[in-house]
Tab-separated table of C-alpha atoms in Angstrom:
chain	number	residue	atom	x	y	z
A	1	UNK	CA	156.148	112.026	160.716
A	2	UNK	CA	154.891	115.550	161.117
A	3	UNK	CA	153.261	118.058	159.397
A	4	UNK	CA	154.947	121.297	159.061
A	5	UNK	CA	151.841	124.287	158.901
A	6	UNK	CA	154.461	126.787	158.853
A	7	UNK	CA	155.954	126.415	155.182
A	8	UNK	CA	155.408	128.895	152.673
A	9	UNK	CA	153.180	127.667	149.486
A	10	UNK	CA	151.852	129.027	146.505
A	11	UNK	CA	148.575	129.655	144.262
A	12	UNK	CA	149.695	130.978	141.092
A	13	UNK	CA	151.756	133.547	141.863
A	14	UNK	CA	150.815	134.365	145.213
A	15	UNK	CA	153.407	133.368	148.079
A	16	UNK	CA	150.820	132.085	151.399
A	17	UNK	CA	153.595	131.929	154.066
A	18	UNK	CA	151.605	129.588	156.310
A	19	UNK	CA	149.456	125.887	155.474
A	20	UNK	CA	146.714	127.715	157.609
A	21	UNK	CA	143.855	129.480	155.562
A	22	UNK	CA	141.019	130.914	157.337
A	23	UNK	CA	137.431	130.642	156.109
A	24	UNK	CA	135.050	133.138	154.014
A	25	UNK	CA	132.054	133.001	156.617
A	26	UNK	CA	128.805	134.793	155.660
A	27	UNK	CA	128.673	137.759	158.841
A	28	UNK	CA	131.700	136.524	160.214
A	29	UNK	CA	134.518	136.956	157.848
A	30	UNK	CA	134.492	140.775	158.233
A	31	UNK	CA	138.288	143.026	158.203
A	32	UNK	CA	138.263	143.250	161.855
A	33	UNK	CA	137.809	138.934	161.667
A	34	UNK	CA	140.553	138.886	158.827
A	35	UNK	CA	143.042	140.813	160.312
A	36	UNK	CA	142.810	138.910	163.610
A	37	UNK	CA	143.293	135.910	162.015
A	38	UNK	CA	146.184	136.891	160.235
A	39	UNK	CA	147.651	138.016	163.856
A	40	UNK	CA	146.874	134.139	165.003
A	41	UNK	CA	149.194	133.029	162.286
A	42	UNK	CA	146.771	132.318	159.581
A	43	UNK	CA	148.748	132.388	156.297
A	44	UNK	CA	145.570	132.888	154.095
A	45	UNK	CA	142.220	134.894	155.190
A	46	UNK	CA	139.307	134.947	152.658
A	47	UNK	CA	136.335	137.824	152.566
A	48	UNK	CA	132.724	136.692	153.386
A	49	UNK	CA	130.812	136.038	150.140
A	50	UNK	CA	130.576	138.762	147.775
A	51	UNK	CA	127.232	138.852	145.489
A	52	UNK	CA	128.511	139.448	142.241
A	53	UNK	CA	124.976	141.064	141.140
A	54	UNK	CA	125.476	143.748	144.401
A	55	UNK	CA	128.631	144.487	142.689
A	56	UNK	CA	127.287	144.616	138.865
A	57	UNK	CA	124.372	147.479	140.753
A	58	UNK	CA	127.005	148.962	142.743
A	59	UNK	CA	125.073	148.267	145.617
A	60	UNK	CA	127.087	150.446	148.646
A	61	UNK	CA	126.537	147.555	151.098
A	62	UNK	CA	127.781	145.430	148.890
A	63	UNK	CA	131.016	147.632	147.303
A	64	UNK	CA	131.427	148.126	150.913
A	65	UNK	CA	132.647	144.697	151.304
A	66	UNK	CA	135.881	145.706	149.027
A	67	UNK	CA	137.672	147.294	152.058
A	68	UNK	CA	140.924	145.863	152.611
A	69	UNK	CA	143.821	146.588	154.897
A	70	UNK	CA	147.450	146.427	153.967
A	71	UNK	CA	148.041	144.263	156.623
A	72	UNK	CA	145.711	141.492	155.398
A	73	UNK	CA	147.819	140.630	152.437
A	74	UNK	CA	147.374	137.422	151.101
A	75	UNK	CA	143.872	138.265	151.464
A	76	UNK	CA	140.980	136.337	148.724
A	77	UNK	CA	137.622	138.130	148.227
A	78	UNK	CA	134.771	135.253	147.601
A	79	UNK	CA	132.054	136.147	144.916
A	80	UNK	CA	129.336	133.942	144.169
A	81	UNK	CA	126.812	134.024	141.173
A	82	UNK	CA	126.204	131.711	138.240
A	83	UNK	CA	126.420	134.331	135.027
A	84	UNK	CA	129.787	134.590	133.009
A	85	UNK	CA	129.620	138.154	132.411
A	86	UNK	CA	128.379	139.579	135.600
A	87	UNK	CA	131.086	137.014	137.445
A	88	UNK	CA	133.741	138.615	135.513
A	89	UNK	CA	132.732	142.054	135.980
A	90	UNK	CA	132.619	141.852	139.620
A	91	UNK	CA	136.110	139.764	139.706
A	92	UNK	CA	137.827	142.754	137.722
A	93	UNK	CA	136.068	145.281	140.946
A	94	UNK	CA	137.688	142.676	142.980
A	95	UNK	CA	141.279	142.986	141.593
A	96	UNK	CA	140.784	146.504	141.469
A	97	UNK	CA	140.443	146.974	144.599
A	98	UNK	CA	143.093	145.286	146.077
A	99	UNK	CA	142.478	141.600	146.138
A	100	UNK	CA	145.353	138.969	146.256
A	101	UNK	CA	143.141	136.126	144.585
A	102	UNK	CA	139.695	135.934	143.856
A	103	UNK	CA	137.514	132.841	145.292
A	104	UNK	CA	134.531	131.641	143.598
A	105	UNK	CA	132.136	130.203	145.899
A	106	UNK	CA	130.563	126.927	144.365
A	107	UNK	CA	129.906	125.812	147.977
A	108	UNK	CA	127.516	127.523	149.671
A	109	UNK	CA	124.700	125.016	151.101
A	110	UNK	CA	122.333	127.973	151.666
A	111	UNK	CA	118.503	127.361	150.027
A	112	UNK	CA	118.424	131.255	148.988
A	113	UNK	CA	121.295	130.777	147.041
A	114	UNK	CA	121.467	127.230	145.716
A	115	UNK	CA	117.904	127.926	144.086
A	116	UNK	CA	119.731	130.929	142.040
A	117	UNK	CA	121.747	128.599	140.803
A	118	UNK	CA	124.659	130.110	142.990
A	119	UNK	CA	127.013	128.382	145.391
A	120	UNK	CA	126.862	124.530	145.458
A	121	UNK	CA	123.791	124.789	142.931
A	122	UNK	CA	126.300	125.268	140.731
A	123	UNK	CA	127.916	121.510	140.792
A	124	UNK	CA	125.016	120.295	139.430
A	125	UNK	CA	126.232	122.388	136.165
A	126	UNK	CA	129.720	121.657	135.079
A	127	UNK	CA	129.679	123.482	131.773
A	128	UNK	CA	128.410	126.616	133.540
A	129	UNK	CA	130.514	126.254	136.426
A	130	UNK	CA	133.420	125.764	134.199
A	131	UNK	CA	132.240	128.625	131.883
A	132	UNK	CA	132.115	131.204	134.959
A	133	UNK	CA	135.483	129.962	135.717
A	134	UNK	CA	137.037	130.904	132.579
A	135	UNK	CA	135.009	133.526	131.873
A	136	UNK	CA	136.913	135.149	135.697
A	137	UNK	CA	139.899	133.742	134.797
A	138	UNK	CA	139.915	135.489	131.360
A	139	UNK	CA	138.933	138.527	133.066
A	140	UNK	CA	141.800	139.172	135.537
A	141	UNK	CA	145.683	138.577	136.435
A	142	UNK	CA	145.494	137.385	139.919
A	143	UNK	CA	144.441	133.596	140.330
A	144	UNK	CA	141.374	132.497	140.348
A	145	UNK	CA	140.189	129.585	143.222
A	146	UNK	CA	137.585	127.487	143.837
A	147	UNK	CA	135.328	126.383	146.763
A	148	UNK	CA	133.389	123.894	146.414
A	149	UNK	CA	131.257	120.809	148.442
A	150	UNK	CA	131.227	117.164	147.990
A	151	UNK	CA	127.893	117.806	145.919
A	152	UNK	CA	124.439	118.908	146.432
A	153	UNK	CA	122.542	115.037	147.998
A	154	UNK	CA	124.161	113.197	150.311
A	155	UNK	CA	127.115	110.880	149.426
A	156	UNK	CA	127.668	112.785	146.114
A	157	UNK	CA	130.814	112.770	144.134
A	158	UNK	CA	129.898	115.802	141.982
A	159	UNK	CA	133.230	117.403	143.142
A	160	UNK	CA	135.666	114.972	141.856
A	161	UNK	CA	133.727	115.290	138.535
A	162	UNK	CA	133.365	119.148	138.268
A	163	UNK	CA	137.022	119.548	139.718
A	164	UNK	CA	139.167	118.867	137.043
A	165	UNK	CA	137.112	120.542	134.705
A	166	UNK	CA	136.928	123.851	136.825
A	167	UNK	CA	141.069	123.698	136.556
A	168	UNK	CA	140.708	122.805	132.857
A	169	UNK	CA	139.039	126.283	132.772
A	170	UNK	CA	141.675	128.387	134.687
A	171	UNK	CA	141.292	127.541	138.603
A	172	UNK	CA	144.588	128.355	139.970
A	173	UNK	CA	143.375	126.152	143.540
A	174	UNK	CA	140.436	124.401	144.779
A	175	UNK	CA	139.299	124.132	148.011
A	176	UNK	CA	136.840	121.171	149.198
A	177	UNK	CA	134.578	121.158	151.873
A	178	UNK	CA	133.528	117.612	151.624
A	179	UNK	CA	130.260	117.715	152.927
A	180	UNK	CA	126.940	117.510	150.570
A	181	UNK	CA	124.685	120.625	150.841
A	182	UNK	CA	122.306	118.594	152.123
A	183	UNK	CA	124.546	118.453	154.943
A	184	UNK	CA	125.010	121.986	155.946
A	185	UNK	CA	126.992	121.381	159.038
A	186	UNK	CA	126.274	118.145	160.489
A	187	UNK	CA	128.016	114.888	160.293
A	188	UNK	CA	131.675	114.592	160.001
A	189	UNK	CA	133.959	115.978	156.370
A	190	UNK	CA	134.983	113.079	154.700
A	191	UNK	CA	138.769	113.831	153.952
A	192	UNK	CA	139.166	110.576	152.000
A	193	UNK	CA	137.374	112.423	149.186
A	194	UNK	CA	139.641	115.341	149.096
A	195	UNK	CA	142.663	112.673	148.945
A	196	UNK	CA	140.617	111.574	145.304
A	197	UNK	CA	140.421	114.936	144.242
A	198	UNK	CA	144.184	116.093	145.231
A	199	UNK	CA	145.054	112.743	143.315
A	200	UNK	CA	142.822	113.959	140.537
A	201	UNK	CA	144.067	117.377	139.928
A	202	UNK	CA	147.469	119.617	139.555
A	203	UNK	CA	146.817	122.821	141.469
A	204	UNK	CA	147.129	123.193	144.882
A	205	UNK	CA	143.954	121.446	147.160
A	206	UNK	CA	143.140	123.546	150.287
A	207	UNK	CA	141.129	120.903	152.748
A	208	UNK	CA	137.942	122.399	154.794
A	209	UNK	CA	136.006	120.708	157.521
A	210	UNK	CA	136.280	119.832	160.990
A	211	UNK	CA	139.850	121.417	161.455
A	212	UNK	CA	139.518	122.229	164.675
A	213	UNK	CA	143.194	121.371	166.301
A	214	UNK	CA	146.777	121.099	165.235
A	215	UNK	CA	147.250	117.533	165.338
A	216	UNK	CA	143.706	117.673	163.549
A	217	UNK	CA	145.621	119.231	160.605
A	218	UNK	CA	148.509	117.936	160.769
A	219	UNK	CA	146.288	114.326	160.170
A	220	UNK	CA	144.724	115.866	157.239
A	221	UNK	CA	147.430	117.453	155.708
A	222	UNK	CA	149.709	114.398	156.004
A	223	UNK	CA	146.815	112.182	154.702
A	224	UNK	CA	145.220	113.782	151.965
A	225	UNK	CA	148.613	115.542	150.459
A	226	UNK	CA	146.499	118.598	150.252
A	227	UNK	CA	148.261	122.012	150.201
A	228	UNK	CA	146.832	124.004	153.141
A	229	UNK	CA	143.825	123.469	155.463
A	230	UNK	CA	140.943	126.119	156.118
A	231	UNK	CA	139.439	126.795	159.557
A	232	UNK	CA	136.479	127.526	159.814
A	233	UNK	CA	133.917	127.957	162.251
A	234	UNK	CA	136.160	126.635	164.957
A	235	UNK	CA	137.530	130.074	164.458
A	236	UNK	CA	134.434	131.902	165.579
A	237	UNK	CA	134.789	134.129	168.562
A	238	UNK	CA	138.515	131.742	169.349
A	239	UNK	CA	141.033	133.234	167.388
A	240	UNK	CA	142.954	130.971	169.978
A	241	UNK	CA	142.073	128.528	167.775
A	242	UNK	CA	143.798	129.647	165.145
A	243	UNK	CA	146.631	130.379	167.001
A	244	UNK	CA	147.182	126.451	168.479
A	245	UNK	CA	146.395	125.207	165.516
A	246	UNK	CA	149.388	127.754	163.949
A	247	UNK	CA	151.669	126.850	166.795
A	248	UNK	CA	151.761	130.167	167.951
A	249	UNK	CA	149.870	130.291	171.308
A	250	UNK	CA	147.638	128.390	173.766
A	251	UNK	CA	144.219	127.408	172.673
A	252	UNK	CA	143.360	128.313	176.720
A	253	UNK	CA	143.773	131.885	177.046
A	254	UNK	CA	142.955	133.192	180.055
A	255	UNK	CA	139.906	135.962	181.383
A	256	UNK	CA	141.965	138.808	180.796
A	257	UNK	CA	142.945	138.062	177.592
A	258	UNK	CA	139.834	136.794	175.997
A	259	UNK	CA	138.029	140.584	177.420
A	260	UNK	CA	140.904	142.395	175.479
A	261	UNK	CA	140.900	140.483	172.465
A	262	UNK	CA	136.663	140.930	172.263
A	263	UNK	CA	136.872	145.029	172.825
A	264	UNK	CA	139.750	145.042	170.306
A	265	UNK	CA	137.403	143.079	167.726
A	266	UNK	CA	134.341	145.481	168.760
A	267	UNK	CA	136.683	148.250	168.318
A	268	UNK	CA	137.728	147.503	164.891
A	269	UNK	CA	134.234	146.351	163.966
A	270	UNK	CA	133.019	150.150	164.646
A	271	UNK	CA	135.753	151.620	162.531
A	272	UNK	CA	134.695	149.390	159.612
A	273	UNK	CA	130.535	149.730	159.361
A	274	UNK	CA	130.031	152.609	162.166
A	275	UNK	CA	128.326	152.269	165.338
A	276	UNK	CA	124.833	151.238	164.584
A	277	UNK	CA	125.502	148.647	162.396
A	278	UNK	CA	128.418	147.391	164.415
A	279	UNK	CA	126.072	146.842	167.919
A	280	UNK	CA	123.809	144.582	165.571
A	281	UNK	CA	126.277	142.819	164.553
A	282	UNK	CA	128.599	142.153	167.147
A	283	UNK	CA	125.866	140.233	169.396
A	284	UNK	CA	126.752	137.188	168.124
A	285	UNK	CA	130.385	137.340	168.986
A	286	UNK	CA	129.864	138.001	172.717
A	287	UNK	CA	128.413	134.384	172.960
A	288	UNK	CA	131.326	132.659	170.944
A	289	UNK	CA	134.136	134.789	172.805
A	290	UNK	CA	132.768	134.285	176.339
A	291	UNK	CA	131.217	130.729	175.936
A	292	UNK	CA	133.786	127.763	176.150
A	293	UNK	CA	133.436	127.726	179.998
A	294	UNK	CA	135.311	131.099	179.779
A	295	UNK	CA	132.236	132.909	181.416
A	296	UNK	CA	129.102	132.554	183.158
A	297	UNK	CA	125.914	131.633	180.305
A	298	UNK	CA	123.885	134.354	181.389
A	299	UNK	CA	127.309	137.188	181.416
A	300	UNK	CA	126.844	137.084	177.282
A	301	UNK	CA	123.026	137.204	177.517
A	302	UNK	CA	123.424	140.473	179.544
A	303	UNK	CA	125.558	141.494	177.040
A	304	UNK	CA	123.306	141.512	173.769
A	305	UNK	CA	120.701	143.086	176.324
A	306	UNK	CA	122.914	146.143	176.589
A	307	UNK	CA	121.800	149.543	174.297
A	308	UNK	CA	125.106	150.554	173.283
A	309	UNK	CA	128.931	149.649	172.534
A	310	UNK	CA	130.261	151.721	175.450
A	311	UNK	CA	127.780	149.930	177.912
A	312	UNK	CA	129.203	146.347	176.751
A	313	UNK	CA	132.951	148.017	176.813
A	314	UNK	CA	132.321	149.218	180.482
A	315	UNK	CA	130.489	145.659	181.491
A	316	UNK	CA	133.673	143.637	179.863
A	317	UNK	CA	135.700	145.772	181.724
A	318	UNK	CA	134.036	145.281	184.930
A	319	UNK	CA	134.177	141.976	184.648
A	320	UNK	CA	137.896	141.381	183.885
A	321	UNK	CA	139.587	144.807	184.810
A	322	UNK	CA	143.149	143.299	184.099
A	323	UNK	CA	141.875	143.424	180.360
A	324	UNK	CA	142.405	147.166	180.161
A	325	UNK	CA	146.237	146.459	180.354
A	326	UNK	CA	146.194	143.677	178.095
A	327	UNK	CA	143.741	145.287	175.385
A	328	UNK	CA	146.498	148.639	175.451
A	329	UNK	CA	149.207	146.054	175.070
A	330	UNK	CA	147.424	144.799	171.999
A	331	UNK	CA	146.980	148.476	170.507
A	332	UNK	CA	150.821	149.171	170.591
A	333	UNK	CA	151.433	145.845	168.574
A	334	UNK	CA	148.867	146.619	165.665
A	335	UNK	CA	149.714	148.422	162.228
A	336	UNK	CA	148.871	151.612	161.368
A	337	UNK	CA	145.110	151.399	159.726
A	338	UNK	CA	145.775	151.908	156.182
A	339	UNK	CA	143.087	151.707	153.706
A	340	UNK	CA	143.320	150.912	150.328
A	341	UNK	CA	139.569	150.381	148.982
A	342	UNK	CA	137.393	151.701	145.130
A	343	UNK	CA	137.011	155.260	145.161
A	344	UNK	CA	133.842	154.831	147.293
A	345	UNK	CA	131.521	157.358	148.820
A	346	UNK	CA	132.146	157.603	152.478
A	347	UNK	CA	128.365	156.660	153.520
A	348	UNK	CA	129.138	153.364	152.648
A	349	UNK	CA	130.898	152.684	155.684
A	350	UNK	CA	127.971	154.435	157.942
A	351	UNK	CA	130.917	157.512	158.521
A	352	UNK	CA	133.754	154.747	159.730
C-alpha cells in the first residue's frame, strides 16, 4: 500500500492541494524560497518566523516580512511570542495582509527565544500556550495552526499533553516536530510520537522531521495517519528535493539546471530586500545549491568571496554556460510578480 502525496486536504477552510508542506526556516523561508517550493509541487509553504513584538512596533524589517505573492497561495505566515494581546494583534496584520493561515511557532529550539518564553519555551506553559491560542483564534477568520516539538529535555512528552489543549483553544492543525529542544537537529524524529498525538487529537497532524525522500513520506504518512508531511531543511538549496519527494521531477538534476535554478533564486531574492541585503544573504545558498557533489568545494567558496551579485551571475555562468538557456526557459514559465502586501513604505524593501 501506497501513499498518495498528491490528494487535496484541508485546515479549516483552506483547500492544500498537495500532502507536501514546506517548512518556516529562520533566513531561509524567504518569497523567492516559497514560491520555488510551490513550483516543486509543495502544496503548503509557510513564512520564516514572524516576531509578533516587530509587528506590535511596526518594525519595517519586520512588516517587511508580510510580502506575499499571488502565486504562493496556500501560503501560512509563522509568528512567535508568548503574550495574548500582542499575539493577536500581530495575527490580525497577518490576515490583513494576505495570509491563508496563521502558524504559531511553539517550536523553536533557539536559546534567544526559548528564554522569552517564545517558541518551544512555551510547552512548558499549557495555560499560556493555550491562552495565546485562543486569544489568535478569537482574533481572526482564517485558521489558526500550531508547531510545536516533542518538549523542551530530552525524551519529553510535553506535546501530547499541550496538544489537545492547544485544539481545545481553537488550533485548526498542529504540526509536530518530534524532537526535544534540547535536540536542535541531531538524532533521528521519533514519528511514533506523532502517531500518539494524531490518535490524540481531531484536526489535521502535519508530521516534521527527517523527510527527506518520497518513500520517506510515504512511510510516515502511511504510519502515523498524519495529514501532510513538512520538509524541511532537506529543502535547502535542493528544491529537487521537493520535487522527488512531490513526484514531479528527479532529485539529480543536472549542472545546467542547478546554475539556472540558483540565478533565478538570486534574482528573485534582489527583487524582494534589494541588492545589498540580498549579497549577504544569499552566501549561504551557493554552498547548499552547488554542494551535493554537484560542484567542486572550493567553486562555492569563490563564490561568497565575490563583491557583487553580477560577479557571482557571470562566475555561474562561466561555469555552466548551458544555464543561460535553461534559466530563460524558467523566466517564460513564471507568473507575473504581483504584490499584494500592508500599505508599507517602499524603504522597507531597500527600493525592491
Amino acid at each position: 500500500m501506497r501513499a498518495d502525496l498528491n490528494t487535496p486536504w484541508r485546515i479549516g477552510s483552506v483547500e492544500i492541494p498537495t500532502r507536501l508542506v514546506l517548512a518556516p526556516m529562520a533566513g531561509v523561508s524567504v518569497q523567492a524560497f516559497r514560491r520555488q517550493g510551490r513550483r516543486y509541487g509543495a502544496g503548503l509553504v509557510c513564512s520564516e518566523m514572524v516576531s509578533c513584538a516587530g509587528l506590535s512596533h511596526k518594525n519595517e524589517r519586520t512588516l517587511g516580512y508580510l510580502r506575499i505573492g499571488r502565486d504562493e497561495h496556500p501560503l501560512a505566515v509563522q509568528i512567535f511570542g508568548s503574550e495574548p494581546r500582542v499575539m493577536a494583534e500581530a495575527a490580525r496584520m497577518v490576515e490583513a495582509a494576505g495570509a491563508d493561515l496563521v502558524d504559531i511557532n511553539f517550536g523553536c529550539p533557539v536559546r534567544k527565544v526559548t528564554k522569552t518564553g517564545a517558541g518551544a519555551g512555551m510547552l512548558d506553559e499549557p495555560g499560556q500556550a493555550a491562552a495565546v491560542v485562543e486569544a489568535v483564534a478569537e482574533a481572526i477568520d482564517v485558521p489558526v495552526c500550531v508547531k510545536m516539538r516533542r518538549g523542551i529535555a530530552n525524551g519529553s512528552r510535553k506535546a501530547l499533553e499541550v496538544g489537545p489543549r492547544l485544539v481545545a483553544a481553537g488550533a485548526a492543525s498542529l504540526t509536530l516536530h518530534p524532537r526535544s529542544a534540547q535536540q536542535m537537529y541531531t538524532g533521528i524524529a521519533d514519528h511514533e510520537l506523532t502517531a500518539e498525538l494524531v490518535e490524540l487529537v481531531d484536526v489535521p497532524v502535519v508530521a516534521s522531521g527527517d523527510i527527506t525522500s518520497r518513500e520517506r513520506a510515504e512511510s510516515v504518512l502511511l504510519d502515523t495517519g498524519c495529514a501532510a508531511v513538512m520538509v524541511g531543511r532537506a529543502a535547502q538549496g535542493n528544491p529537487w528535493a521537493v520535487g522527488e519527494i512531490a513526484g514531479l521531477v528527479d532529485a539529480h538534476p543536472s549542472r545546467e539546471e542547478v546554475v539556472a535554478e540558483l540565478l533565478l533564486f538570486m534574482r528573485d531574492t534582489v527583487l524582494e530586500m534589494g541588492e545589498q541585503r540580498a549579497t549577504g544573504f544569499l552566501k549561504k545558498f551557493y554552498g547548499w545549491y552547488l554542494g551535493r557533489g554537484r560542484f567542486p568545494k572550493p567553486f562555492a567558496n569563490e563564490l561568497v568571496r565575490l563583491a557583487t551579485i553580477d560577479e557571482v551571475e557571470d562566475r555561474l555562468l562561466a561555469a555552466a554556460p548551458g544555464a543561460g538557456d535553461v534559466l530563460a526557459r524558467l523566466e517564460a514559465d513564471l507568473p507575473a510578480l504581483d504584490d499584494v502586501v500592508l500599505d508599507l513604505p517602499v524603504s522597507i524593501y531597500a527600493g525592491g
